[in-house]
PDB file of C-alpha atoms in Angstrom:
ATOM      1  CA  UNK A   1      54.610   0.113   8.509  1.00 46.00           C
ATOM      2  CA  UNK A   2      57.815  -1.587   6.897  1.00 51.00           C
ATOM      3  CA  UNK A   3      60.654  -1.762   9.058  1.00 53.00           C
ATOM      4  CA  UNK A   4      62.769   0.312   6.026  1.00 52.00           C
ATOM      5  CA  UNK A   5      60.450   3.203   6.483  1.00 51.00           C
ATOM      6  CA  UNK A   6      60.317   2.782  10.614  1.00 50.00           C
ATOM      7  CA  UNK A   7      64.297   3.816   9.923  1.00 48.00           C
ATOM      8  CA  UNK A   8      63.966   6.614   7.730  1.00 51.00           C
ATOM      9  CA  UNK A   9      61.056   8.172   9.664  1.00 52.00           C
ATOM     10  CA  UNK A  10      63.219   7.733  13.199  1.00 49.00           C
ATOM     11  CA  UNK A  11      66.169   8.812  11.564  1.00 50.00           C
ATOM     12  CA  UNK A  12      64.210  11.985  10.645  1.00 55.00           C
ATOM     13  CA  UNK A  13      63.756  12.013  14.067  1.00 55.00           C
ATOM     14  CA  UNK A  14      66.913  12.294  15.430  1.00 50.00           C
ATOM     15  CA  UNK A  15      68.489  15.048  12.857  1.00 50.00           C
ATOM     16  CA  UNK A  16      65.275  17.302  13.670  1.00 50.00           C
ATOM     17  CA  UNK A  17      66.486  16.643  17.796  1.00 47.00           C
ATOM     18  CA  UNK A  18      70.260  17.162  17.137  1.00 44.00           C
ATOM     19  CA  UNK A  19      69.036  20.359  15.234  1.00 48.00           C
ATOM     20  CA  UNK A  20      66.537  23.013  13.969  1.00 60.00           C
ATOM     21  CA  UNK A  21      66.293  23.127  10.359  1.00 73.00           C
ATOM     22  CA  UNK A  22      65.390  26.573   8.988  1.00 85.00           C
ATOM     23  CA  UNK A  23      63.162  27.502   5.966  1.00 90.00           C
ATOM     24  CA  UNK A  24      63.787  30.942   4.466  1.00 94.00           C
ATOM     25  CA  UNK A  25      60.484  31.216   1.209  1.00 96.00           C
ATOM     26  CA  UNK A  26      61.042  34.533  -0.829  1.00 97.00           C
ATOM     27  CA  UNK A  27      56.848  35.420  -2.190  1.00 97.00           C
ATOM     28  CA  UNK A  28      57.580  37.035  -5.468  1.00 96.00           C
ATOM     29  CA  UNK A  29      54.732  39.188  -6.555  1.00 94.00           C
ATOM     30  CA  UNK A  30      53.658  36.920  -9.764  1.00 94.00           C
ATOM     31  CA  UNK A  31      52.886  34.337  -6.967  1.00 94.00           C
ATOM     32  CA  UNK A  32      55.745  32.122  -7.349  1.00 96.00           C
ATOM     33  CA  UNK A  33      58.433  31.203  -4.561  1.00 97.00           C
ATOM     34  CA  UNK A  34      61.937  30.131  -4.131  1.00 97.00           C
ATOM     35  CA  UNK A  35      63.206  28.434  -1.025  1.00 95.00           C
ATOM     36  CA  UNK A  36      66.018  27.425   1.183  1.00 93.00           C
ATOM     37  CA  UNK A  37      65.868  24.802   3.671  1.00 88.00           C
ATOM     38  CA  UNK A  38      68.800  23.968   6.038  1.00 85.00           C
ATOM     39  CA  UNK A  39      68.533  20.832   7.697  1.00 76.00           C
ATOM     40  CA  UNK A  40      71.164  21.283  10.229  1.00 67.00           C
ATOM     41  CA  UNK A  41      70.791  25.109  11.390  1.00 62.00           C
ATOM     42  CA  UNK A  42      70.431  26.288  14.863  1.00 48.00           C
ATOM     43  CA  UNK A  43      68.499  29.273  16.194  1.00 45.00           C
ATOM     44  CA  UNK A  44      70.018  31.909  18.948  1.00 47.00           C
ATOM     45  CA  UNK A  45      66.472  32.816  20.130  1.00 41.00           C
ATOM     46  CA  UNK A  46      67.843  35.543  21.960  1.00 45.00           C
ATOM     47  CA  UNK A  47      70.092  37.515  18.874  1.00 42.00           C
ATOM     48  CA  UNK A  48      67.522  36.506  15.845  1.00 48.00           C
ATOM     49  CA  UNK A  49      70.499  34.883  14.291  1.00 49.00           C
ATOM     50  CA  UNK A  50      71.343  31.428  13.230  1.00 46.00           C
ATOM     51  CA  UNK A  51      74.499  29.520  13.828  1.00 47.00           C
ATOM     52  CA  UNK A  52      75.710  25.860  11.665  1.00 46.00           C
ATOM     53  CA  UNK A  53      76.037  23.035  13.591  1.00 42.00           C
ATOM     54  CA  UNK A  54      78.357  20.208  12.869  1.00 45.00           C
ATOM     55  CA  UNK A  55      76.281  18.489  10.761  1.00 42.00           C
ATOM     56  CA  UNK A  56      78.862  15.557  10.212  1.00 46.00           C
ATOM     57  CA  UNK A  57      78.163  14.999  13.818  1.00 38.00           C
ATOM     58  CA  UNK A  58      74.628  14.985  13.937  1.00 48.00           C
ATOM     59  CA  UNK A  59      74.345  12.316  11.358  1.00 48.00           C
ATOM     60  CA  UNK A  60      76.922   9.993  12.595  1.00 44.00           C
ATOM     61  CA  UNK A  61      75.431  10.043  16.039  1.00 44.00           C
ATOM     62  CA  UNK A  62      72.882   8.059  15.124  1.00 50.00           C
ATOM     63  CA  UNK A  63      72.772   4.421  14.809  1.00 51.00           C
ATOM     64  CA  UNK A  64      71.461   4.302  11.351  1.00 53.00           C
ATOM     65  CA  UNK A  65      73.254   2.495   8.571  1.00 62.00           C
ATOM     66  CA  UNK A  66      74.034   3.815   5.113  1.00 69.00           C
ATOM     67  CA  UNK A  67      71.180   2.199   3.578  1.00 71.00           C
ATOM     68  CA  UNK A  68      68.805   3.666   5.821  1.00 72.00           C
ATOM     69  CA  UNK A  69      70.502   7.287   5.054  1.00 72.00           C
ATOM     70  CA  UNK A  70      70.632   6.693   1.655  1.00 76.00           C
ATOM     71  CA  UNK A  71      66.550   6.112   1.728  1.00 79.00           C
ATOM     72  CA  UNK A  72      66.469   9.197   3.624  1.00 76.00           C
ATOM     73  CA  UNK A  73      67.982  11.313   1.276  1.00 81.00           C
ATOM     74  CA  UNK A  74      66.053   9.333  -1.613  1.00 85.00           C
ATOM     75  CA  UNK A  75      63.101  10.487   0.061  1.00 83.00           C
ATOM     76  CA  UNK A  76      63.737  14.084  -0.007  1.00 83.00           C
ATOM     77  CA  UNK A  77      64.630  13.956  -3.767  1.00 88.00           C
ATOM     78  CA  UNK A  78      61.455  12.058  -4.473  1.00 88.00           C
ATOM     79  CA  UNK A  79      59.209  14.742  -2.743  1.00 86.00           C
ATOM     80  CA  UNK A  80      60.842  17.305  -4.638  1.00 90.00           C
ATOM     81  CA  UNK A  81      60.447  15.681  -8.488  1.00 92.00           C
ATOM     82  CA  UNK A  82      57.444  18.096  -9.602  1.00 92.00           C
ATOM     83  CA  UNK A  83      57.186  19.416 -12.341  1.00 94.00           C
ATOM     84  CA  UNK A  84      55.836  22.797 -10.687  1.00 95.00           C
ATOM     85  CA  UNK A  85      59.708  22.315  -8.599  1.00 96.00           C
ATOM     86  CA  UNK A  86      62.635  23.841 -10.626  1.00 97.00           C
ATOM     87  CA  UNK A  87      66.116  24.716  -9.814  1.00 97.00           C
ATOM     88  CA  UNK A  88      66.034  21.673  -7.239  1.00 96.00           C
ATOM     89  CA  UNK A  89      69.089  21.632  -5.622  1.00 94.00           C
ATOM     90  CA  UNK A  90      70.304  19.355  -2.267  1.00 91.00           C
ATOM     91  CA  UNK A  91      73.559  19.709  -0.999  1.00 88.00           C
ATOM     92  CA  UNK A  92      74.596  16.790   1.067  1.00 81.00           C
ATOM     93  CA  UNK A  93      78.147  17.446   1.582  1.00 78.00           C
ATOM     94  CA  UNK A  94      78.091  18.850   5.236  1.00 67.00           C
ATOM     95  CA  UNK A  95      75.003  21.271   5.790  1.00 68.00           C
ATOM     96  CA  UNK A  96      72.006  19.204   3.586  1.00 78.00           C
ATOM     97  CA  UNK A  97      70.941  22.246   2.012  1.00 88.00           C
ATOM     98  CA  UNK A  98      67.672  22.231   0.329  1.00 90.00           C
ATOM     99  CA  UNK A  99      67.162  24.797  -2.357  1.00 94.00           C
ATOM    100  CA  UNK A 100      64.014  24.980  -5.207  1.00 96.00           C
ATOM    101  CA  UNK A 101      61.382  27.134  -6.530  1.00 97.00           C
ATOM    102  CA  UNK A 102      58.054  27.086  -7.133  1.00 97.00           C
ATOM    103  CA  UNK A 103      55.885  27.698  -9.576  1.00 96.00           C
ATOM    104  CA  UNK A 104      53.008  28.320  -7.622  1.00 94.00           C
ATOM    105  CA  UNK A 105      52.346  29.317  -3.823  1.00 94.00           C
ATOM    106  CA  UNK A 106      49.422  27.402  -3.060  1.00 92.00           C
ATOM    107  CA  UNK A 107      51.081  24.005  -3.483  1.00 92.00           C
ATOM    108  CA  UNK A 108      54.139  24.937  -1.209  1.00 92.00           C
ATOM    109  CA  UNK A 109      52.552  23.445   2.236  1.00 88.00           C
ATOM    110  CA  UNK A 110      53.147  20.179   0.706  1.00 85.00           C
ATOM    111  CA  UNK A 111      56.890  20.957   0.293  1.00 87.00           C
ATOM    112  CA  UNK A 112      57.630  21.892   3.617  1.00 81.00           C
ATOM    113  CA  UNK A 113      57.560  18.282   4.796  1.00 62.00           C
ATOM    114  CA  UNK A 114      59.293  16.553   6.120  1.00 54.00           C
ATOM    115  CA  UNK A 115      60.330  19.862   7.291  1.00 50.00           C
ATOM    116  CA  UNK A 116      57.689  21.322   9.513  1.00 57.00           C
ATOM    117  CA  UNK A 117      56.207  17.972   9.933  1.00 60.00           C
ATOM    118  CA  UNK A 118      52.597  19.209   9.202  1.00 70.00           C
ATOM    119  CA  UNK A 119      50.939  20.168   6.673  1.00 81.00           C
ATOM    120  CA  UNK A 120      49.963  24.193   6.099  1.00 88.00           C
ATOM    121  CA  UNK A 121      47.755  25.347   3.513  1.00 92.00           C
ATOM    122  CA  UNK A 122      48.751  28.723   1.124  1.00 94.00           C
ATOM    123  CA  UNK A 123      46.095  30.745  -0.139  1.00 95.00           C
ATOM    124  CA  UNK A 124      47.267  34.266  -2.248  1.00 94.00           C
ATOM    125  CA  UNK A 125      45.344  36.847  -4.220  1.00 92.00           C
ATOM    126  CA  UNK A 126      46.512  40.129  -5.543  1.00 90.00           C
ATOM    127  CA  UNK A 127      46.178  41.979  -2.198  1.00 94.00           C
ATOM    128  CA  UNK A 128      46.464  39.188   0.489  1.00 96.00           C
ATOM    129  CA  UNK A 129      48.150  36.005   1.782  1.00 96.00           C
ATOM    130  CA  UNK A 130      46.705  33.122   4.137  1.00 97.00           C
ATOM    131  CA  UNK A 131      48.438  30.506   5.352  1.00 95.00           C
ATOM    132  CA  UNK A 132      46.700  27.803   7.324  1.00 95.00           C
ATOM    133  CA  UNK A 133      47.726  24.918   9.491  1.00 91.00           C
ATOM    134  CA  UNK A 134      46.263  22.313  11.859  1.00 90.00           C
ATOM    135  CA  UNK A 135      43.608  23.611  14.411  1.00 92.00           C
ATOM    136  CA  UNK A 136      45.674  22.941  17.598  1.00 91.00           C
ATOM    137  CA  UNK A 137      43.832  20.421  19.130  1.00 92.00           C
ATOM    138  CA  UNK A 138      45.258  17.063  18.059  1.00 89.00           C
ATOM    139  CA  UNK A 139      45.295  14.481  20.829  1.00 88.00           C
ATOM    140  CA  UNK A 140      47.623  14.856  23.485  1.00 83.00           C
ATOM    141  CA  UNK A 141      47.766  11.075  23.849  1.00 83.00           C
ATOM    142  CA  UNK A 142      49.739  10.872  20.279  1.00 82.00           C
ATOM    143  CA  UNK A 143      52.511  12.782  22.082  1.00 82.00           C
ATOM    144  CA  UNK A 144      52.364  11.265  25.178  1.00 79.00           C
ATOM    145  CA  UNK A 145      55.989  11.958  26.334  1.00 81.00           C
ATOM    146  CA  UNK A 146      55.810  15.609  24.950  1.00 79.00           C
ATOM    147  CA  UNK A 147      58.667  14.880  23.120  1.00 79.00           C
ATOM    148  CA  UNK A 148      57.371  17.138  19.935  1.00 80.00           C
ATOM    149  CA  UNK A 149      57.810  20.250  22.186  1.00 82.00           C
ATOM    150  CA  UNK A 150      61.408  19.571  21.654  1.00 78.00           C
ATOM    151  CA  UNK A 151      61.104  19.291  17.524  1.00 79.00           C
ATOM    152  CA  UNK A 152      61.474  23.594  16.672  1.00 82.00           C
ATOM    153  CA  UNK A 153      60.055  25.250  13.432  1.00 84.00           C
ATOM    154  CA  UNK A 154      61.682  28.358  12.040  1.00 89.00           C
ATOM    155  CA  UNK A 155      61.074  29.907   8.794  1.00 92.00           C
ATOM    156  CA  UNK A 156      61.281  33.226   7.147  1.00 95.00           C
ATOM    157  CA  UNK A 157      58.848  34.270   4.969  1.00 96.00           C
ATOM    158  CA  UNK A 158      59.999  37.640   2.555  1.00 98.00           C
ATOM    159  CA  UNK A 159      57.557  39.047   0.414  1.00 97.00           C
ATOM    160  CA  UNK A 160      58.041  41.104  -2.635  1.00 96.00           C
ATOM    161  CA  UNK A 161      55.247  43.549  -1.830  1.00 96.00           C
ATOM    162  CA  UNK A 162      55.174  45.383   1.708  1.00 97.00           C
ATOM    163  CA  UNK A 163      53.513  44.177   4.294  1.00 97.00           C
ATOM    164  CA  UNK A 164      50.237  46.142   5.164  1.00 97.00           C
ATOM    165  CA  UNK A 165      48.695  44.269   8.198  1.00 96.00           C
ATOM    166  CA  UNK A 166      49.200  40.823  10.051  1.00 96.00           C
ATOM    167  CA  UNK A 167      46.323  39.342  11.432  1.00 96.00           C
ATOM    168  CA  UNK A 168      47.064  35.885  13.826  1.00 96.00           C
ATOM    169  CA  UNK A 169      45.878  34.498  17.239  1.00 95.00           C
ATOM    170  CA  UNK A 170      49.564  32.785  17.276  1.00 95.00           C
ATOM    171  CA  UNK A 171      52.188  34.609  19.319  1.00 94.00           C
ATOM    172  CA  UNK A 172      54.869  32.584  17.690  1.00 94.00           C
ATOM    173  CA  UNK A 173      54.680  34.687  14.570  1.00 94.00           C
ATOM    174  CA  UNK A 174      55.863  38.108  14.031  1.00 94.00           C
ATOM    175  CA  UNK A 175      56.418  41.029  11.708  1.00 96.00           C
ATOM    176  CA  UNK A 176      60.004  42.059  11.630  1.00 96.00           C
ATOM    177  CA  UNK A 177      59.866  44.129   9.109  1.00 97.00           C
ATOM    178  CA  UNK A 178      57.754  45.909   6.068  1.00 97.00           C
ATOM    179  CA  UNK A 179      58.462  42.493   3.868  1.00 98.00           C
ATOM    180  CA  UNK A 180      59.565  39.931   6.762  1.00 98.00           C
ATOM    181  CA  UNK A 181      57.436  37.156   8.643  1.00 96.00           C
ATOM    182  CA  UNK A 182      59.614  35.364  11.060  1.00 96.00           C
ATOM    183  CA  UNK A 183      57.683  32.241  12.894  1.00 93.00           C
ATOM    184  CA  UNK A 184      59.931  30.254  15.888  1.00 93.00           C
ATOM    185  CA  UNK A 185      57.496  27.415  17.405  1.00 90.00           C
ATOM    186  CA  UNK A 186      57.567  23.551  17.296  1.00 87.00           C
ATOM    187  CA  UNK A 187      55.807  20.951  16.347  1.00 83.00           C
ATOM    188  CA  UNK A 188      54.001  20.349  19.804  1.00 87.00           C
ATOM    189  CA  UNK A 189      53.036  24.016  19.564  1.00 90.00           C
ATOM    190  CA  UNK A 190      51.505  23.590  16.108  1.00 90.00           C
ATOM    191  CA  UNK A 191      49.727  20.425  16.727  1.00 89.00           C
ATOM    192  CA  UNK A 192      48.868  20.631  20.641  1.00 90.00           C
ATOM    193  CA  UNK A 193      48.342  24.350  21.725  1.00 92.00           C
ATOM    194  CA  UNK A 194      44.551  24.179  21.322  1.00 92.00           C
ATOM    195  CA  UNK A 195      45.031  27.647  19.365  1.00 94.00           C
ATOM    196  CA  UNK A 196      44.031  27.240  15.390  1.00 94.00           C
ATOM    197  CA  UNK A 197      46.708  27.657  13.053  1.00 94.00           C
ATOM    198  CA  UNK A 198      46.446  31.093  10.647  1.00 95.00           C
ATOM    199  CA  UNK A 199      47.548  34.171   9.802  1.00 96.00           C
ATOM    200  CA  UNK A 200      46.207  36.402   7.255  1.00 97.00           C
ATOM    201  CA  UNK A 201      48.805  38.834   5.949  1.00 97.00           C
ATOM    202  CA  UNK A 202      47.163  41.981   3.334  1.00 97.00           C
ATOM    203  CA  UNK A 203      49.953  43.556   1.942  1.00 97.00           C
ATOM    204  CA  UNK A 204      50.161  47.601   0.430  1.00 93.00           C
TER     205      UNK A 204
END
């Protein structure tokens, strides 16, 4: 590994530790999606609300130089060029607000980096959705320090259709309502809980 991509991929790092970004995916019912990502949102666990952070601050903590933040931001913009990605929009100006859609479901897992840090897989028929990630039981000795404990997911997931059933061995993820998924966890969670990754949603 270069020592240009060592920077990016550390100052990755430290924006997902100064912050939890937050991933709100609208399911329409022809099977496409459109998302929002914030980069620099925090979660009050306790209200189910989510509060901006200085996001000026979080960036200029860190000892990066402008180069390395430019490739950072480079990076983003290069995952999203797809040509099943429209409406690609990434608002640097304070909050580094990702915005897209997509043209198909089953290829978003490989848009949520570098935002989940993992990679989940979508599955959707007429009548049902399943989303599936790692199996839990990655070695412990990659996260030695259990440092990814401290790196949170939170997303949103609002479908079109109503929600029938939710079926999951993962007590991070919940119903909230008839069309709302809400999933709080982290990476450490995902990767290290020994509990397999899944959740099979039918819908009415």
């Amino acid at each position: 590994m270069n020592k240009k991509l060592k920077q990016i991929i550390w100052l990755l790092a430290a924006i997902c530790f100064a912050s939890c970004s937050t991933q709100t995916i609208h399911i329409h019912k022809n099977g496409t999606a459109s998302v929002e990502i914030n980069l620099f949102e925090t979660i009050d666990k306790d209200k189910n609300n989510t509060n901006e952070t200085d996001t000026t601050s979080a960036i200029d903590s860190t000892e990066f130089d402008k180069e390395s933040l430019g490739d950072y931001r480079k990076s983003i913009r290069d995952l999203y060029s797809s040509e099943i990605i429209t409406n690609f929009k990434y608002d640097t100006s304070s909050d580094e607000i990702i915005t897209f859609n997509i043209k198909h479901v089953y290829s978003l897992g490989r848009y949520l980096d570098p935002l989940f840090g993992t990679f989940f897989e979508f599955k959707l028929t007429e009548d049902k959705l399943i989303i599936t990630g790692p199996d839990g039981k990655a070695d412990p000795e990659d996260d030695i320090t259990g440092s990814t404990n401290m790196i949170p997911v939170y997303a949103r997931l609002i479908f079109e259709k109503q929600i029938k059933n939710v079926l999951t061995n993962n007590n991070y993820l919940k119903k909230i309502d008839s069309h709302t998924i809400e999933i709080k966890t982290s990476i450490g969670e995902i990767n290290y809980s020994g509990i397999g990754n899944r959740v099979e949603i039918t819908f009415e």
